[in-house]
Coordinates of C-alpha atoms in Angstrom, one line a residue:
M1 CA 114.9 40.5 86.0
D2 CA 113.1 38.4 83.2
H3 CA 111.9 41.7 81.8
K4 CA 113.6 43.3 79.3
E5 CA 112.9 46.7 80.8
V6 CA 114.0 46.0 84.1
S7 CA 118.5 46.1 84.4
T8 CA 118.7 45.6 88.0
I9 CA 116.6 45.2 91.3
I10 CA 117.1 46.4 94.5
P11 CA 116.8 43.6 96.9
G12 CA 116.9 44.0 100.9
A13 CA 119.8 42.1 103.0
S14 CA 120.2 41.6 106.5
S15 CA 123.3 39.3 106.4
P16 CA 126.7 38.5 103.7
A17 CA 124.7 35.4 103.1
Q18 CA 121.2 37.1 102.2
I19 CA 123.8 38.9 99.4
Q20 CA 125.0 36.0 98.2
G21 CA 122.1 34.4 97.6
N22 CA 120.1 37.0 96.1
S23 CA 123.3 37.6 93.4
K24 CA 123.3 34.1 92.8
T25 CA 120.0 34.3 91.0
S26 CA 121.4 36.4 88.3
N27 CA 122.7 32.9 87.0
L28 CA 119.4 31.0 87.5
P29 CA 117.4 30.4 83.7
P30 CA 115.1 32.9 82.4
L31 CA 111.7 32.0 83.4
S32 CA 109.1 29.8 80.7
E33 CA 106.8 31.9 79.0
K34 CA 103.9 29.2 80.5
L35 CA 105.3 30.3 84.1
I36 CA 105.5 34.1 83.7
T37 CA 101.1 34.0 81.7
D38 CA 100.0 31.3 85.2
L39 CA 101.9 34.6 87.2
E40 CA 100.2 37.3 84.9
E41 CA 96.6 35.1 85.9
F42 CA 97.3 34.6 89.0
Y43 CA 98.4 38.2 89.7
K44 CA 95.4 39.9 88.1
K45 CA 92.4 37.3 89.9
N46 CA 94.0 37.1 93.5
I47 CA 96.1 40.0 94.0
H48 CA 95.0 43.4 92.0
S49 CA 92.0 44.1 93.4
H50 CA 93.8 44.0 97.0
I51 CA 96.3 46.6 95.7
R52 CA 95.9 50.3 96.7
G53 CA 96.9 53.2 94.4
V54 CA 98.1 53.5 90.8
Y55 CA 99.6 50.7 89.6

């Protein structure tokens, strides 16, 4: 949701409590630029090479 291109997500839920918890996240403040950068770097270094297909 921190990307302006994303207007919604499709969360999985198996109970009403999970639905309520998921919906509360829309009220959280945006992630900091530093955290976003750190997450992107982590993905590139530790995850990307394990993903199959075109992403």
